[in-house]
Coordinates of C-alpha atoms and ligand atoms in Angstrom, one line a residue:
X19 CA 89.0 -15.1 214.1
X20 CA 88.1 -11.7 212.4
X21 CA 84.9 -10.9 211.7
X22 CA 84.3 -11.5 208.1
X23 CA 83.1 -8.9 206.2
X24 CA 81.1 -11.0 202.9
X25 CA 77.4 -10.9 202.9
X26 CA 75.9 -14.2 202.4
X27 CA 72.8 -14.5 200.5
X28 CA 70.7 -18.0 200.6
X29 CA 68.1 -18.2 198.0
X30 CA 65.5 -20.9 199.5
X31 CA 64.5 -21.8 203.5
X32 CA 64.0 -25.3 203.7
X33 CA 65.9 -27.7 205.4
X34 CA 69.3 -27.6 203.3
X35 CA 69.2 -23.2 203.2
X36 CA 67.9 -23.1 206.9
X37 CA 71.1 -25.4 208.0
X38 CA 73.1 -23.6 206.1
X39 CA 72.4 -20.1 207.1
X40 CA 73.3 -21.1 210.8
X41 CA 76.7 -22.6 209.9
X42 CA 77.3 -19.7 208.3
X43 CA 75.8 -17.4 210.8
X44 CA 78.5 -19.5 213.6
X45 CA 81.5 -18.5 211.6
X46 CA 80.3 -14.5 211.9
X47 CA 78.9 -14.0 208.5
X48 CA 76.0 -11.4 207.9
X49 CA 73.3 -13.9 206.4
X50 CA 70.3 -13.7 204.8
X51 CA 67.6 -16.1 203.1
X52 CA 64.9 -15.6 200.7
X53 CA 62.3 -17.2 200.3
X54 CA 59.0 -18.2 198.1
X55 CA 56.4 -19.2 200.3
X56 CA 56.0 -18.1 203.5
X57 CA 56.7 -18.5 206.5
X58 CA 55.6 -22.2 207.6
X59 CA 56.2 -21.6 211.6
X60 CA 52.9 -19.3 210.6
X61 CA 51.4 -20.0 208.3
X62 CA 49.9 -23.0 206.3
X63 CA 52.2 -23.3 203.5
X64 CA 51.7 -25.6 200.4
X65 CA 53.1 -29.3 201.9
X66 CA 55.9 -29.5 199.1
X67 CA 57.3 -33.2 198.7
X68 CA 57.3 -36.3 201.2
X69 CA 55.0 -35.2 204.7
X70 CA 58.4 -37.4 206.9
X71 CA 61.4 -38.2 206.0
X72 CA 64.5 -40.7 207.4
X73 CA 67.1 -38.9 208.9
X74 CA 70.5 -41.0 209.4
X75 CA 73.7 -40.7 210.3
X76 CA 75.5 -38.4 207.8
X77 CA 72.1 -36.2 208.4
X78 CA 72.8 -36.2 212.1
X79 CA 76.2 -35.5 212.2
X80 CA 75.3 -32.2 210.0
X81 CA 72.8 -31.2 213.2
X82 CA 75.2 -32.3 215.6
X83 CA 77.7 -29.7 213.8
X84 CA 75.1 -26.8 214.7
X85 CA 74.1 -28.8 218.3
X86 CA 70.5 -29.2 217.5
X87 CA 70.8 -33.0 216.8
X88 CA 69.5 -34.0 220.1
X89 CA 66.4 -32.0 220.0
X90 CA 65.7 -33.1 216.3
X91 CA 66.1 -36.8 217.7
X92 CA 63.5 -36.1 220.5
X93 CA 60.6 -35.6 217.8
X94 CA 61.9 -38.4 215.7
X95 CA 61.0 -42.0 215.7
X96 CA 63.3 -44.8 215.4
X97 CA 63.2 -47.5 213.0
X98 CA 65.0 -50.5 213.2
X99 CA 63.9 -52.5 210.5
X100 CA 62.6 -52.7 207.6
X101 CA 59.0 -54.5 208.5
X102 CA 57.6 -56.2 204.9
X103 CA 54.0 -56.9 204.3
X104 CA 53.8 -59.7 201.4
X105 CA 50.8 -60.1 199.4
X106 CA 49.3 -63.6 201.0
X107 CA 49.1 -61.1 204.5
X108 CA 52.1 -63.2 205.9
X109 CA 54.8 -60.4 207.4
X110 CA 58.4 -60.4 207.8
X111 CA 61.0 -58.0 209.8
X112 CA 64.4 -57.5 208.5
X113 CA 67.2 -55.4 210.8
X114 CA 68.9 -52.6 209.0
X115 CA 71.9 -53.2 210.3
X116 CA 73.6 -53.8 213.5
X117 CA 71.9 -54.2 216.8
X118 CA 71.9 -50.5 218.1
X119 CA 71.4 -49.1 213.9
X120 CA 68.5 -47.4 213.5
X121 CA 67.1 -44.5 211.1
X122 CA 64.6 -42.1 212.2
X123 CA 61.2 -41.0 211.0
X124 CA 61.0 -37.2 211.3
X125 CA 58.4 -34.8 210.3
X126 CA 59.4 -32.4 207.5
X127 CA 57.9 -30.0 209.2
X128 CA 58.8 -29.7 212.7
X129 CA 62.6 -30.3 211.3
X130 CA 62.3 -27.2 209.0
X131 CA 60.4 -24.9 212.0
X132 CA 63.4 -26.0 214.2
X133 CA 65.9 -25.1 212.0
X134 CA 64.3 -21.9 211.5
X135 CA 64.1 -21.0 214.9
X136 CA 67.7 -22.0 215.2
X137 CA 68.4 -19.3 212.2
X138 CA 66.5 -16.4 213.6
X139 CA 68.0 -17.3 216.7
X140 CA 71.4 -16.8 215.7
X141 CA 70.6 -13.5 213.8
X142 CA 69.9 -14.9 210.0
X143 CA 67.5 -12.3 208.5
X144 CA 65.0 -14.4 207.3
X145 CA 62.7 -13.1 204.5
X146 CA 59.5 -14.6 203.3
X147 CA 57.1 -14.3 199.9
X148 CA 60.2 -13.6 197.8
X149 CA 60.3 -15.7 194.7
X150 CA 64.4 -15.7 193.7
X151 CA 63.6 -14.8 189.6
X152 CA 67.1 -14.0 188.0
X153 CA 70.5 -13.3 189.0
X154 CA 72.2 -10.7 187.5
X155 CA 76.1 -11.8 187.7
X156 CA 77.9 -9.0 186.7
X157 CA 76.4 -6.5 189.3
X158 CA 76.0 -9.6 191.9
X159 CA 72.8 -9.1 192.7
X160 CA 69.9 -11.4 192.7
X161 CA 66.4 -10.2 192.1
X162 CA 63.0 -11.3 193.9
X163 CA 59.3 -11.1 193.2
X164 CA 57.1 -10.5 196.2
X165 CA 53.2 -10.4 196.2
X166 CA 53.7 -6.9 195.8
X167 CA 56.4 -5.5 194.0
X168 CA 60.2 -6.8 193.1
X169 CA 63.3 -5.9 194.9
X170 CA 67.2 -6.4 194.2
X171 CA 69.4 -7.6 196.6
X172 CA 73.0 -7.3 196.5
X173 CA 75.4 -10.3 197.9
X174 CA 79.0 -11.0 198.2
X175 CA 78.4 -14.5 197.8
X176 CA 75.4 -16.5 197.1
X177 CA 74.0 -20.3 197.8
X178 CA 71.0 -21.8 195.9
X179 CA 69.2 -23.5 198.0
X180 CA 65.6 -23.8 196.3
X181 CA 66.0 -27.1 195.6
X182 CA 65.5 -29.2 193.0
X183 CA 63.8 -26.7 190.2
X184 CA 66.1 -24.1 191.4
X185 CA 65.5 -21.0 189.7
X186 CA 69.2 -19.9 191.0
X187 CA 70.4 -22.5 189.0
X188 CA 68.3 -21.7 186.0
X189 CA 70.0 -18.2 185.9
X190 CA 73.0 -19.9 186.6
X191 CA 72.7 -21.8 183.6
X192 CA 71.5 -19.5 181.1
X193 CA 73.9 -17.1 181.6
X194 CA 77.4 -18.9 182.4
X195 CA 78.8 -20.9 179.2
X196 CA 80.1 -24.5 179.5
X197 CA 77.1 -25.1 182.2
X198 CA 76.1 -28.8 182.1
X199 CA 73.3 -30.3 182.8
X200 CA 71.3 -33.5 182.7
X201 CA 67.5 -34.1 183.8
X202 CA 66.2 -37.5 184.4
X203 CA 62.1 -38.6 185.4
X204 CA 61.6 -42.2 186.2
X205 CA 58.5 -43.4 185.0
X206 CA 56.8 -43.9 188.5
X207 CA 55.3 -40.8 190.7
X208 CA 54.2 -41.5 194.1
X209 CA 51.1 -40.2 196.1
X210 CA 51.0 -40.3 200.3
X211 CA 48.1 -41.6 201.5
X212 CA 47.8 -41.3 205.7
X213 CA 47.2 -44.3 207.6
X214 CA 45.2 -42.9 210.7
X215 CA 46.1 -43.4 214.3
X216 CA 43.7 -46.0 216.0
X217 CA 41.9 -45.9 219.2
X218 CA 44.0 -43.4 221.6
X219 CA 46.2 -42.2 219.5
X220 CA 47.1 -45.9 218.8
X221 CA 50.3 -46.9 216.4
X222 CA 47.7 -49.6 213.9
X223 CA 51.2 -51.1 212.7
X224 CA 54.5 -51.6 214.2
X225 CA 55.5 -48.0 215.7
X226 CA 59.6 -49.2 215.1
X227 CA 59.9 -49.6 211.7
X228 CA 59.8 -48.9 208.0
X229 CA 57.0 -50.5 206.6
X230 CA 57.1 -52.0 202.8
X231 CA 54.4 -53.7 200.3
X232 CA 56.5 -54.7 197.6
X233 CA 55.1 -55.9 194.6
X234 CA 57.5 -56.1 191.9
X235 CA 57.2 -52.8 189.8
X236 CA 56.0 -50.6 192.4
X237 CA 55.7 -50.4 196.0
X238 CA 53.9 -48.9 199.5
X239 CA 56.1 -47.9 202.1
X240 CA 54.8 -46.2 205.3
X241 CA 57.1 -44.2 208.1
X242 CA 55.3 -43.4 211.6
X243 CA 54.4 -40.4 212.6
X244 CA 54.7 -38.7 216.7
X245 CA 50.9 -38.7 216.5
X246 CA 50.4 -42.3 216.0
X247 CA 49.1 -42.1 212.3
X248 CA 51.9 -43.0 209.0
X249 CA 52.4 -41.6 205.8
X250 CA 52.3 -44.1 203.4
X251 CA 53.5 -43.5 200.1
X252 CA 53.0 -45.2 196.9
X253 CA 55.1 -45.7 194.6
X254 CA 53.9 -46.2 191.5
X255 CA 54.0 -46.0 187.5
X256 CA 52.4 -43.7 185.8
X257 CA 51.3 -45.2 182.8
X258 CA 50.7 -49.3 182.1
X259 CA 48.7 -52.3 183.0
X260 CA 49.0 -51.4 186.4
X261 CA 49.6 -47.9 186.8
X262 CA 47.7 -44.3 188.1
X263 CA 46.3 -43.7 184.5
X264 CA 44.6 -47.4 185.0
X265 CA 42.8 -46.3 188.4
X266 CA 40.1 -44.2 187.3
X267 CA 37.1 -44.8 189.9
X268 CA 37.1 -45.1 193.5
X269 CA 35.5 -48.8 193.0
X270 CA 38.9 -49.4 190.8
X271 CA 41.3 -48.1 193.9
X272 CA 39.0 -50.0 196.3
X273 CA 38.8 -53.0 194.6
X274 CA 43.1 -52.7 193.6
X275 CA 44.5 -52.5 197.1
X276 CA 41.7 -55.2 198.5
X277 CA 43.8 -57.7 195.9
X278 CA 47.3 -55.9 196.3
X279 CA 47.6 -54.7 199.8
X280 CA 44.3 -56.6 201.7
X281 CA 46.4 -55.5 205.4
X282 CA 46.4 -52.1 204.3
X283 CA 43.2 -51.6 203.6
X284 CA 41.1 -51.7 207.1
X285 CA 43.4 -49.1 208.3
X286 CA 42.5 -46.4 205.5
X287 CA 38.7 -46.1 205.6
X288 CA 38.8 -43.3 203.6
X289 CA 41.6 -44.6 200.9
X290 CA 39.8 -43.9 197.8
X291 CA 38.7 -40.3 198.5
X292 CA 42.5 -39.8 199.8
X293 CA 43.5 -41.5 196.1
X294 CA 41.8 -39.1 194.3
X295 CA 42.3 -35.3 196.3
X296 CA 45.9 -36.4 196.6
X297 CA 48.4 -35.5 194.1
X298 CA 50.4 -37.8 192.1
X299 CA 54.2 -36.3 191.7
X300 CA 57.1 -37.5 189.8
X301 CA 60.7 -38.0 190.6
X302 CA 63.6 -36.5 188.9
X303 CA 66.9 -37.0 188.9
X304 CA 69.4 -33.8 188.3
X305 CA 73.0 -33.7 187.9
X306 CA 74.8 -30.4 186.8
X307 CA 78.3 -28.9 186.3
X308 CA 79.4 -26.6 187.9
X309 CA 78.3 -26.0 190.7
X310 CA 80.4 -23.0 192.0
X311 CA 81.8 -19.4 190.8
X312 CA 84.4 -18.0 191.6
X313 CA 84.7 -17.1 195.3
X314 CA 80.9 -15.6 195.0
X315 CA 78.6 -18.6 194.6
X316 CA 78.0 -22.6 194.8
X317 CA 74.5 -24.7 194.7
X318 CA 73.7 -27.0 197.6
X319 CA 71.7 -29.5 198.5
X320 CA 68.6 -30.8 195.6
X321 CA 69.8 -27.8 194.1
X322 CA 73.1 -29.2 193.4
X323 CA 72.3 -32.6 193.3
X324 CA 68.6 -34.0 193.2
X325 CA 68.0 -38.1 193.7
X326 CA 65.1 -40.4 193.5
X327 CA 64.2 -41.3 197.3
X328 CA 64.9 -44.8 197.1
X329 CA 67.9 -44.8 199.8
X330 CA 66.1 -42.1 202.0
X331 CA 69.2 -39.9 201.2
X332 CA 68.7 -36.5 199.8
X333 CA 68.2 -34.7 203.0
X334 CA 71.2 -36.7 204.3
X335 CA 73.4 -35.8 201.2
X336 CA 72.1 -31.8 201.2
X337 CA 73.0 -32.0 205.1
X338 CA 76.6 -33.5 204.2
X339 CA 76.8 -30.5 202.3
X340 CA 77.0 -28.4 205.2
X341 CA 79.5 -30.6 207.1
X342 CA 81.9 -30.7 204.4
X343 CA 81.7 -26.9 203.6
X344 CA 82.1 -26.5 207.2
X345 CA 85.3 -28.5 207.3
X346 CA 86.4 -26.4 204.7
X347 CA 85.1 -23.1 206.1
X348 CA 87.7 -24.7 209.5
X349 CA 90.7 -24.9 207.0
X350 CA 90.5 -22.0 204.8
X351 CA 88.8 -19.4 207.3
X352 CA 87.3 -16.4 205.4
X353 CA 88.9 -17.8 201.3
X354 CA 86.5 -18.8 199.8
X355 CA 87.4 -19.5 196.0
X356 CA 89.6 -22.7 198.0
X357 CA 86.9 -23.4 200.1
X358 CA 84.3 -23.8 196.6
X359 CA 86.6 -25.2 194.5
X360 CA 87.7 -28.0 197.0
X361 CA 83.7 -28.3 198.2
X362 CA 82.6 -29.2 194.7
X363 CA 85.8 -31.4 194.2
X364 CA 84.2 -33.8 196.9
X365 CA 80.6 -33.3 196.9
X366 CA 80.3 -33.7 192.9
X367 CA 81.5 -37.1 192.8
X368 CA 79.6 -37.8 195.9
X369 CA 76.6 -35.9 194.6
X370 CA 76.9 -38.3 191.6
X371 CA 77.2 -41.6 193.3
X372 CA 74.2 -41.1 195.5
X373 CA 72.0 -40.3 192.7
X374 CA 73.1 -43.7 190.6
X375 CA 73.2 -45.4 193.7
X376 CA 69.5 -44.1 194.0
X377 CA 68.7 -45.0 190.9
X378 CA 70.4 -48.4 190.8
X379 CA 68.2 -49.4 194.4
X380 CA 64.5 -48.4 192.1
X381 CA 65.8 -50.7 189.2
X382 CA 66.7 -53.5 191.3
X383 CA 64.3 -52.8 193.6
X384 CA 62.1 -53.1 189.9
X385 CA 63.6 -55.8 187.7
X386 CA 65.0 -57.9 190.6
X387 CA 63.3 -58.5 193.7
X388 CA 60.9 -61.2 192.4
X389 CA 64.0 -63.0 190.7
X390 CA 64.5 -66.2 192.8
X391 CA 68.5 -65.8 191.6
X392 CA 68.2 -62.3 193.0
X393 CA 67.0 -63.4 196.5
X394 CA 69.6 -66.2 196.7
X395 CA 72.4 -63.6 196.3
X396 CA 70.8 -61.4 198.6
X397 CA 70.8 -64.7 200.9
X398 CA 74.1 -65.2 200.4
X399 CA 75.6 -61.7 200.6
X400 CA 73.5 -61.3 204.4
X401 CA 74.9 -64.6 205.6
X402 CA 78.7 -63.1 204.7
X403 CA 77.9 -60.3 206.7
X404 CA 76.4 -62.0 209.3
X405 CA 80.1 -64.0 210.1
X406 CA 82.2 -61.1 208.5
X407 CA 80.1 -57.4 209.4
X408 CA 83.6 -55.4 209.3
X409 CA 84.3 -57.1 206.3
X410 CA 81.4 -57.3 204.1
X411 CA 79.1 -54.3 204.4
X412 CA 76.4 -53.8 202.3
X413 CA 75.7 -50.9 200.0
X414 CA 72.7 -49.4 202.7
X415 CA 74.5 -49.8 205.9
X416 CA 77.6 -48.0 203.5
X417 CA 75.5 -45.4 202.8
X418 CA 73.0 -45.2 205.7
X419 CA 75.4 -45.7 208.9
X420 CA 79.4 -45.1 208.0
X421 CA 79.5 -41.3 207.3
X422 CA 82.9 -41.9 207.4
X423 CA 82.5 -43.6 203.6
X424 CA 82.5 -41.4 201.0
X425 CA 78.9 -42.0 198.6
X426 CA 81.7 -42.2 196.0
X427 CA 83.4 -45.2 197.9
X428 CA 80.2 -46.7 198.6
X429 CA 79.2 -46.9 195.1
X430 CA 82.7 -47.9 194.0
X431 CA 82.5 -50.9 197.0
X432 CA 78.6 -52.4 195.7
X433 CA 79.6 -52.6 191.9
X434 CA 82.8 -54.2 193.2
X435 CA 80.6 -56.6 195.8
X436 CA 78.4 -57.2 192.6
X437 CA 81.1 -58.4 190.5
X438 CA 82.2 -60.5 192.9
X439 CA 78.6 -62.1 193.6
X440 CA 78.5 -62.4 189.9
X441 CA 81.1 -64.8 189.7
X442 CA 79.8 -66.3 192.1
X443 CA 76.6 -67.1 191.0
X444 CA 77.6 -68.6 187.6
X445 CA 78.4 -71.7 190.1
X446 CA 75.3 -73.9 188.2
X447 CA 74.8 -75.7 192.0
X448 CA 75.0 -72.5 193.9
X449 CA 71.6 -72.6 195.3
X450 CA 72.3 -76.4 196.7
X451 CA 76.3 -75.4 198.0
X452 CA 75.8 -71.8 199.1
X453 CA 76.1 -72.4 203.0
X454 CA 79.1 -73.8 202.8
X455 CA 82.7 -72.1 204.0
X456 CA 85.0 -72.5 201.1
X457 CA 82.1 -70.4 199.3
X458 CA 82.3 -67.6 202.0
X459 CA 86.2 -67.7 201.9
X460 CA 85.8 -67.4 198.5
X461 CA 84.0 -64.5 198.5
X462 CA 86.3 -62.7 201.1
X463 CA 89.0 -63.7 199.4
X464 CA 87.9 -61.7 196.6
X465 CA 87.1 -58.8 198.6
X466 CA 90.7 -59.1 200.2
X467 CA 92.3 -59.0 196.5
Ligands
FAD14 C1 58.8 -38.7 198.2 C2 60.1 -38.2 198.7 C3 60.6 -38.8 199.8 C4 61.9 -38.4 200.4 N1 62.3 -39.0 201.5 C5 63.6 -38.7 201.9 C6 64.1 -39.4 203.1 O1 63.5 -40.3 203.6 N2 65.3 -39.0 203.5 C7 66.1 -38.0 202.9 O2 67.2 -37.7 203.3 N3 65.6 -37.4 201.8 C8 64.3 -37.7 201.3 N4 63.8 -37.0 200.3 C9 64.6 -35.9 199.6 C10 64.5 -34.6 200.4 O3 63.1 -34.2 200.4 C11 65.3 -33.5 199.7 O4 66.5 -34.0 199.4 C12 65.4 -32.3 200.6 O5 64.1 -31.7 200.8 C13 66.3 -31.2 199.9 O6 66.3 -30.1 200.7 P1 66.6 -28.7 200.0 O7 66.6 -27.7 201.1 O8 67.9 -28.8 199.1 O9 65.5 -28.5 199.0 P2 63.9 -28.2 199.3 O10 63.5 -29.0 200.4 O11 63.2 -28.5 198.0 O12 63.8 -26.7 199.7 C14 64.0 -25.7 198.7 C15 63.3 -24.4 199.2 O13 63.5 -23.4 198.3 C16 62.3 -22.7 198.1 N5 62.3 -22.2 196.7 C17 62.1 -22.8 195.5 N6 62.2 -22.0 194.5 C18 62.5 -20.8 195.0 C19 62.7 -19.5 194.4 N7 62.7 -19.3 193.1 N8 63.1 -18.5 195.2 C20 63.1 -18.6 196.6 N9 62.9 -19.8 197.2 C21 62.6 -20.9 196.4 C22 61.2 -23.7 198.3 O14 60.0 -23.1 198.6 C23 61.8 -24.5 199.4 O15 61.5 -24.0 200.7 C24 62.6 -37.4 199.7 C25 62.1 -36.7 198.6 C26 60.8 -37.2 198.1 C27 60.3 -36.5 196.9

């Protein structure tokens, strides 16, 4: 391979840019990221969103692509379930898929400072306190605000990688005709709260799983952390009956999770102070078009595609990213207007299924889980995949464990799977005659046609 000769500029160092630069950096490319805050391997930098995160297969693949998968996995813990805490105190644990399918819990942190290290490593020049403010296009050169002064750096091509605000985008936007672009807030936000480690460092709930409170229109779910303590995060609206605006007092937080989560509560002494100094974010949605130049520039990750959390996919999807573009990077070697035009030919329709896929999961999640309809398809639907798992799979273990399935096929494969249910369903004795075989043949003969 000759060396290439393009500099690559990455606006934006966290995990999508950082993975990135080194698959870039592999292929012989002088690379270089900018970005905003700091550096976090040293220096306290503001949190930014969700403290840990699941990592899954299509995620893991991506690291495996650079060889740091094993390592990431070391500090990771896995979860094999989701474990559910029901109002009345009464608990239930639910496999995510297969024996041996798991997702991991991983520190946002520790996974970025890795992937850092990995860059500088490999010879990214990594540069910190540089706030990516507009591009200019014609001149292909981006320019950056410091704590000091400004500077203008050319590039060859460029990536935005600063995530879901992107401000490479913004430029992107206002200055390229025929850019669209749709922005979408649900009307919950969430807040972590930190469930502390007990006595020794202690895991005070089960250390192997996913842990949900689900109450209708919102929800707590907590993912473990190395040092025996969980994030919990709730998710919640923000305006309504029961909402954030509606909690105004540390005797109102008190006295609303003694009634809505009473198992949580001994484990948080200091819940209500952690309430309040907190902050509440929101989650947006954004979908754009298009995402790539020429041969001189393409978004990536939340940049490109930003998602609710509600599959524990946008890390996953950002990562994906990187494994298709190096696919691409395999078959067209140093071309890149093939290479962008055929990365946003997959990844957009991808990018776009995850997100409604998202999006559908927080509805139902919403408007169906307390339906007693809803639960016996859900009954039914498990029991199919039970007898039939290479037949029937469901939309999570679609999206969670078969990188192999496009988000696009996924998405396409549920709203099929729904129909079918559907017709199912409108059987008026269904909830007496469910368990029965002609029902499951039924259904798979559906999916067969
Ligand atoms: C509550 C919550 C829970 C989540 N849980 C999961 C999960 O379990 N699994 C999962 O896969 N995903 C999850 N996600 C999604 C995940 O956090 C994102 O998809 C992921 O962080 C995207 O990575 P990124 O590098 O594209 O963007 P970001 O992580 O946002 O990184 C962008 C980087 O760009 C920098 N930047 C921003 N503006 C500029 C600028 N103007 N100039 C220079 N630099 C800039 C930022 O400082 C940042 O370092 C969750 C998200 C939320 C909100």
């Amino acid at each position: 391979m000759a060396t290439p000769t393009k500099s690559i500029l990455i606006t934006g160092a966290g995990l999508v840019g950082s993975l990135l630069s080194i698959y870039l950096r592999r292929r012989g490319y002088e690379v270089s990221i900018y970005e905003r805050r700091g550096d976090m391997r040293k220096e306290t930098v503001e949190a930014g969103r969700s403290i840990n995160l699941a990592l899954s297969d299509r995620g893991i693949k991506a690291l495996q692509g650079v060889g740091i998968a094993e390592e990431v996995l070391q500090i990771a813990i896995p979860m094999h379930g989701r474990h559910l805490h029901q109002p009345d105190g009464s608990h239930a644990f639910q496999p995510y898929g297969k024996e041996g399918q798991y997702i991991n819990s991983v520190s946002r942190h520790e996974l970025n400072c890795k992937l850092l290290d990995l860059a500088e490593r490999e010879g990214v020049h990594l540069h910190f306190h540089q706030r990516c403010d507009h591009v200019n296009w014609k001149k292909k050169e981006v320019h950056f605000a410091g704590p000091n002064e400004t500077s203008t750096v050319p590039f060859d091509l460029l990536f935005g990688a600063d995530g879901a605000y992107s401000a490479t985008r913004l430029s992107h936007m206002l200055q390229h005709q025929k850019f669209d672009y749709q922005q979408y807030y649900i009307d919950c936000g969430y807040k972590e709260l930190s469930i502390p480690a007990g006595a020794a460092g202690a895991f005070q709930l089960e250390k192997n799983a996913l842990h949900i409170w689900p109450r209708g229109n919102y929800m707590l779910i907590a993912l473990p952390n190395l040092d025996g303590s969980f994030t919990g995060t709730l998710f919640f609206p923000f305006e309504g009956e029961t909402s954030f605006e509606r909690l105004k007092t540390e005797a109102d937080v008190e006295a609303f999770f003694r009634q809505t989560f009473p198992d949580l509560v001994p484990l948080v002494p200091d819940l209500a102070r952690q309430f309040f100094h907190n902050p509440t974010s929101s989650l947006v949605t954004v979908k754009c078009f298009p995402w790539v130049r020429g041969d001189h520039f393409a978004l990536i990750g939340d940049a490109a595609h930003a998602i609710v959390p509600f599959f524990g996919q946008g890390m996953n999807a950002g990562f994906e990213d990187c494994t298709v573009l190096a696919e691409l990077m395999e078959q067209w070697g140093d071309d890149w207007e093939p290479i962008l035009a055929e990365y946003q030919a997959l990844r957009k329709p991808d990018g776009d299924a995850i997100a409604d896929l998202a999006i559908n999961n927080f509805t139902e999640m919403r408007a169906r889980t307390a339906d007693p309809k809803f639960l016996l398809q859900k009954k039914i639907e498990a029991w199919v995949h039970e007898s039939h798992p290479d037949q029937w799979i469901p939309a999570y273990s679609q999206v969670t464990f078969s990188p192999h399935i496009r988000y696009s096929e996924a998405l396409r494969n549920s709203q099929r799977q729904e129909a079918i249910m559907q017709e199912v369903m409108k059987d008026p004795d269904i909830a007496e005659n469910w368990k029965r075989e002609d029902v499951k043949e039924r259904i798979l003969a559906a999916l067969r046609g």
